Amino acid sequence: MNATTLSALCAGDDSEQRRQHEHYARHSAFSTPGRHSALLDMLPSDPAGVARTAQALLIYEHAAEPFYGYRVPEARRGESHIRPMEKMLDTLLVLDDRPLSVARPPEKRLVGICRHYMLLSVAILRQHGIPARGRGGFATYFNPGKFEDHWVCEYWKSADGRWVLLDSQLDEVFIRNLGIGFDIHDVPRARFLTASEAWRRCRSGELDPSLFGIEFEQLRGLWFIAGNLIRDLATLNGREVLPWDVWGAQPALNATLSHSELDFFDEVALITADPDANFDALSRRFSEENKLRLPQTVFNSLRRRQESVLEG
């Protein structure tokens, strides 16, 4: 961690806020670059620079061919299942061992999904002592009228004294194809709903849960939002899992939730609604409740198998 940077960011903070910022400026077991730490030191730490770096090193698996003209070989699709940052960088450097500041052509980028853009952004910011965390939720800008499963980086903007959403996946190609008209370095909260907000607005009847999920897989509903609630809770606790990792309390595919389950997820949504105000409660519930705590192995629902959370 860059202690000088963090000290400057926290200048004027009260002790509780400083404690929280120190926590989010530290690497997790997933975000740590390990042996590649020095390579991240050389990268820019401003949000625009972080986004450019992620966009130059990663390619979104499901848009690779239609957006970039690169057909991902079947042998490389496993890259999107890599969880730890150190292994992401291992794989990337095998493809192209030049410094991470050098932009790669599509075929030399690591194949990933939104979660990989999020984790790389979080890792770079944390490497420079900037508080950052991942957030799981739903974006409105991929499929008009629908709320698509998505992951973004949330970083502390000290000049404004607030957390800001950064969507590094949205490079100029995505922006052009989707007609994005907002600042990707400060995504409007109305354009990305955290899992907590999605759950609470659906439970109140304000929004229709059938609009939330993954369109091309036709996976939608309150059960899907509940699964994202658990993964967002894990990510806020430094367990930046894959979007399809399943364990504990997460509902089964297309499950109808019981009254007790609805009450349980209402509680999770409440504490994740404001991670700062509920900082200790988030940690306590995640670490103490078996159905919330991340085990050493999870079920990869795409590969249909159990996997170690730090393997990939």
XYZ file of C-alpha atoms in Angstrom:
312
model
C 0.000 0.000 0.000
C 1.132 3.534 -0.719
C 0.872 4.939 2.809
C 1.507 8.495 1.698
C -1.361 8.356 -0.792
C -3.734 6.863 1.757
C -2.752 9.427 4.372
C -3.538 12.234 1.942
C -6.856 10.651 1.000
C -7.877 10.294 4.616
C -6.809 13.756 5.710
C -9.647 15.175 7.760
C -11.404 11.795 8.080
C -12.651 10.740 11.485
C -11.064 7.627 12.958
C -13.897 5.312 11.891
C -13.821 6.466 8.298
C -10.029 6.200 8.291
C -10.290 2.618 9.544
C -12.708 1.732 6.769
C -10.620 3.401 4.089
C -7.514 1.593 5.276
C -9.432 -1.653 4.975
C -10.548 -0.999 1.395
C -7.087 0.247 0.380
C -5.549 -3.105 1.372
C -5.402 -5.981 -1.069
C -7.601 -9.008 -0.545
C -6.456 -12.546 -1.289
C -8.162 -12.115 -4.671
C -6.898 -8.650 -5.639
C -3.265 -9.035 -4.623
C -0.884 -9.051 -7.615
C 1.630 -11.141 -5.664
C 4.868 -11.556 -7.585
C 3.651 -8.946 -10.095
C 3.287 -6.176 -7.520
C 6.007 -4.005 -9.067
C 4.215 -4.077 -12.424
C 1.120 -2.463 -10.898
C 3.281 0.194 -9.233
C 4.172 1.431 -12.711
C 0.563 1.951 -13.800
C -1.464 5.181 -13.565
C -3.774 5.447 -10.562
C -6.234 8.098 -11.748
C -9.655 6.643 -12.718
C -9.236 7.409 -16.426
C -5.795 5.800 -16.453
C -7.056 2.774 -14.549
C -9.892 2.314 -17.054
C -7.569 2.664 -20.058
C -5.216 0.080 -18.575
C -7.997 -2.460 -17.974
C -9.384 -1.904 -21.464
C -5.943 -2.431 -23.019
C -5.309 -5.694 -21.162
C -8.732 -7.411 -21.106
C -11.303 -8.429 -23.683
C -14.911 -9.160 -22.810
C -15.594 -12.775 -23.746
C -19.109 -12.376 -25.155
C -18.334 -9.218 -27.149
C -14.922 -10.281 -28.476
C -16.146 -11.314 -31.922
C -19.033 -8.885 -32.600
C -17.247 -5.844 -31.149
C -13.551 -6.557 -31.799
C -13.538 -9.144 -34.586
C -11.742 -11.745 -32.469
C -13.220 -15.224 -32.154
C -12.135 -16.627 -28.794
C -10.749 -20.170 -29.221
C -12.434 -22.770 -27.049
C -9.063 -23.483 -25.446
C -8.991 -19.932 -24.070
C -12.506 -19.704 -22.639
C -11.235 -20.968 -19.318
C -9.553 -17.602 -18.770
C -12.880 -16.076 -17.755
C -12.980 -18.534 -14.826
C -9.733 -17.284 -13.270
C -10.393 -15.791 -9.852
C -7.136 -14.408 -8.306
C -5.440 -11.343 -9.779
C -1.997 -12.940 -9.589
C -3.144 -15.798 -11.840
C -4.869 -13.358 -14.189
C -1.541 -11.568 -14.599
C 0.327 -14.864 -14.972
C -1.897 -15.777 -17.903
C -1.787 -12.321 -19.447
C 2.020 -12.219 -19.367
C 2.285 -15.624 -21.031
C 0.276 -14.170 -23.907
C 2.407 -11.015 -24.055
C 5.262 -10.346 -21.633
C 5.613 -6.626 -22.322
C 4.955 -4.118 -19.496
C 1.320 -3.772 -18.449
C 1.358 -0.191 -19.661
C 1.559 -1.476 -23.255
C -1.825 -1.954 -24.927
C -2.413 -5.435 -26.365
C -4.230 -6.335 -29.572
C -7.480 -8.253 -28.934
C -5.888 -11.690 -29.366
C -3.242 -10.923 -26.725
C -5.635 -9.675 -24.052
C -6.896 -11.808 -21.200
C -10.390 -13.142 -21.885
C -12.748 -12.146 -19.098
C -16.089 -10.686 -18.148
C -17.190 -7.609 -16.190
C -15.886 -9.043 -12.933
C -12.325 -9.159 -14.323
C -12.465 -5.491 -15.337
C -13.730 -4.735 -11.839
C -11.016 -6.747 -10.089
C -8.158 -5.340 -12.177
C -9.409 -1.802 -11.523
C -9.715 -2.499 -7.794
C -6.239 -4.069 -7.716
C -4.560 -1.098 -9.413
C -6.268 1.419 -7.145
C -5.462 -0.553 -3.992
C -1.866 -0.954 -5.146
C -1.632 2.849 -5.063
C -3.294 3.105 -1.652
C -6.677 4.256 -2.955
C -9.732 2.739 -1.235
C -11.614 0.594 -3.748
C -14.093 -2.265 -3.703
C -16.181 -4.267 -6.129
C -19.956 -3.985 -6.320
C -22.343 -6.519 -7.749
C -25.650 -5.423 -9.182
C -27.491 -4.590 -12.385
C -26.813 -2.127 -15.204
C -29.478 -0.435 -17.307
C -27.204 0.392 -20.255
C -26.709 -2.987 -21.943
C -30.277 -3.916 -22.792
C -32.831 -1.075 -22.772
C -35.710 -1.745 -20.425
C -33.836 -4.520 -18.605
C -31.433 -4.649 -15.675
C -28.469 -6.803 -16.664
C -26.241 -8.643 -14.182
C -23.030 -6.596 -13.898
C -19.997 -5.816 -11.723
C -18.201 -2.497 -11.359
C -15.465 -0.901 -9.275
C -16.359 1.580 -6.546
C -13.554 3.930 -5.464
C -13.243 6.711 -2.928
C -13.075 10.167 -4.550
C -11.492 12.215 -1.802
C -12.065 15.554 -3.533
C -15.829 14.982 -3.322
C -15.863 12.913 -0.142
C -17.883 10.114 -1.755
C -17.732 6.665 -3.329
C -17.844 6.720 -7.141
C -18.675 3.946 -9.615
C -16.091 3.165 -12.320
C -17.048 0.883 -15.227
C -13.755 0.041 -16.924
C -15.432 -2.372 -19.329
C -16.917 0.535 -21.262
C -14.159 1.396 -23.737
C -14.759 3.464 -26.864
C -16.048 0.377 -28.707
C -18.691 -0.347 -26.045
C -19.529 3.347 -25.777
C -20.084 3.608 -29.528
C -22.059 0.389 -29.884
C -24.267 0.983 -26.849
C -24.644 4.727 -27.243
C -23.268 5.410 -23.762
C -23.732 9.070 -22.909
C -22.518 9.254 -19.312
C -19.075 9.465 -17.688
C -17.823 5.890 -17.236
C -15.513 7.130 -14.465
C -18.521 8.336 -12.451
C -21.431 6.123 -13.465
C -24.777 7.640 -12.393
C -26.354 5.635 -9.601
C -29.579 5.467 -11.590
C -27.742 3.550 -14.335
C -26.296 0.886 -12.028
C -28.305 -0.531 -9.156
C -26.444 -2.461 -6.487
C -27.918 -5.835 -5.619
C -29.244 -4.290 -2.405
C -31.078 -1.497 -4.180
C -32.447 -3.889 -6.807
C -33.755 -6.234 -4.098
C -35.333 -3.495 -1.992
C -37.025 -1.795 -4.960
C -38.397 -5.104 -6.205
C -39.619 -6.092 -2.752
C -41.417 -2.755 -2.405
C -43.190 -3.344 -5.718
C -41.504 -0.377 -7.384
C -39.664 -2.577 -9.912
C -40.444 -5.929 -11.544
C -37.940 -8.677 -10.587
C -38.506 -10.386 -13.951
C -36.527 -7.526 -15.510
C -33.368 -8.422 -13.541
C -30.839 -11.045 -14.629
C -29.136 -12.196 -17.808
C -31.123 -11.736 -20.999
C -29.246 -14.073 -23.336
C -29.513 -16.904 -20.798
C -33.119 -16.057 -19.852
C -32.165 -16.146 -16.180
C -34.279 -13.582 -14.367
C -36.194 -13.072 -11.181
C -36.012 -12.419 -7.452
C -33.978 -15.598 -6.907
C -31.283 -14.193 -9.219
C -31.152 -10.894 -7.327
C -30.836 -12.855 -4.059
C -27.789 -14.678 -5.411
C -26.206 -11.349 -6.317
C -26.897 -10.071 -2.809
C -24.722 -12.826 -1.366
C -21.932 -12.317 -3.900
C -21.987 -8.552 -3.318
C -21.728 -9.161 0.427
C -18.758 -11.464 -0.187
C -17.088 -8.906 -2.448
C -17.528 -6.145 0.123
C -15.684 -8.474 2.489
C -12.747 -8.870 0.103
C -13.897 -12.149 -1.457
C -14.202 -11.042 -5.079
C -15.752 -14.228 -6.454
C -16.968 -15.074 -9.942
C -20.552 -14.020 -10.791
C -21.537 -17.675 -11.169
C -20.007 -19.003 -7.933
C -22.665 -20.570 -5.714
C -22.573 -21.553 -2.044
C -24.583 -21.438 1.146
C -27.755 -19.364 1.144
C -27.891 -18.658 -2.587
C -31.167 -19.906 -4.081
C -31.373 -22.700 -6.621
C -32.092 -21.940 -10.280
C -35.573 -20.397 -10.679
C -36.375 -21.069 -7.033
C -39.490 -19.640 -5.400
C -38.361 -18.087 -2.127
C -40.126 -18.935 1.130
C -41.240 -16.296 3.629
C -38.265 -17.054 5.855
C -35.900 -16.769 2.892
C -37.428 -13.451 1.882
C -36.922 -12.166 5.434
C -33.320 -13.368 5.398
C -32.499 -11.628 2.115
C -34.292 -8.493 3.321
C -31.737 -8.390 6.150
C -28.786 -8.887 3.804
C -30.112 -6.132 1.534
C -30.454 -3.805 4.503
C -26.858 -4.150 5.703
C -25.372 -3.953 2.197
C -27.407 -0.843 1.357
C -24.840 1.306 3.169
C -21.545 -0.592 3.556
C -19.948 2.281 5.485
C -22.674 2.667 8.094
C -22.854 -1.131 8.445
C -19.127 -1.848 8.101
C -18.793 -4.024 11.221
C -22.158 -5.722 10.721
C -21.150 -6.722 7.185
C -17.964 -8.311 8.437
C -19.569 -9.991 11.427
C -22.481 -11.568 9.571
C -20.303 -12.717 6.693
C -17.702 -14.309 8.949
C -20.027 -15.832 11.534
C -22.943 -17.232 9.521
C -22.244 -20.522 7.780
C -24.689 -19.895 4.962
C -23.027 -16.556 4.168
C -19.359 -17.253 4.808
C -17.366 -18.174 1.695
C -16.107 -21.760 1.985
C -12.829 -23.034 0.534
C -14.711 -24.521 -2.409
C -17.737 -23.214 -4.307
C -19.960 -24.580 -7.047
C -19.053 -23.116 -10.437
C -22.528 -23.103 -11.963
C -21.223 -22.748 -15.527
C -18.729 -25.582 -15.313
C -21.095 -27.583 -13.076
C -18.406 -28.551 -10.604
C -16.903 -27.691 -7.243
C -13.772 -25.528 -7.383
C -11.332 -24.006 -4.926
C -12.073 -20.306 -4.575
C -8.435 -19.367 -5.120
C -7.890 -21.629 -8.095
C -8.686 -20.765 -11.663
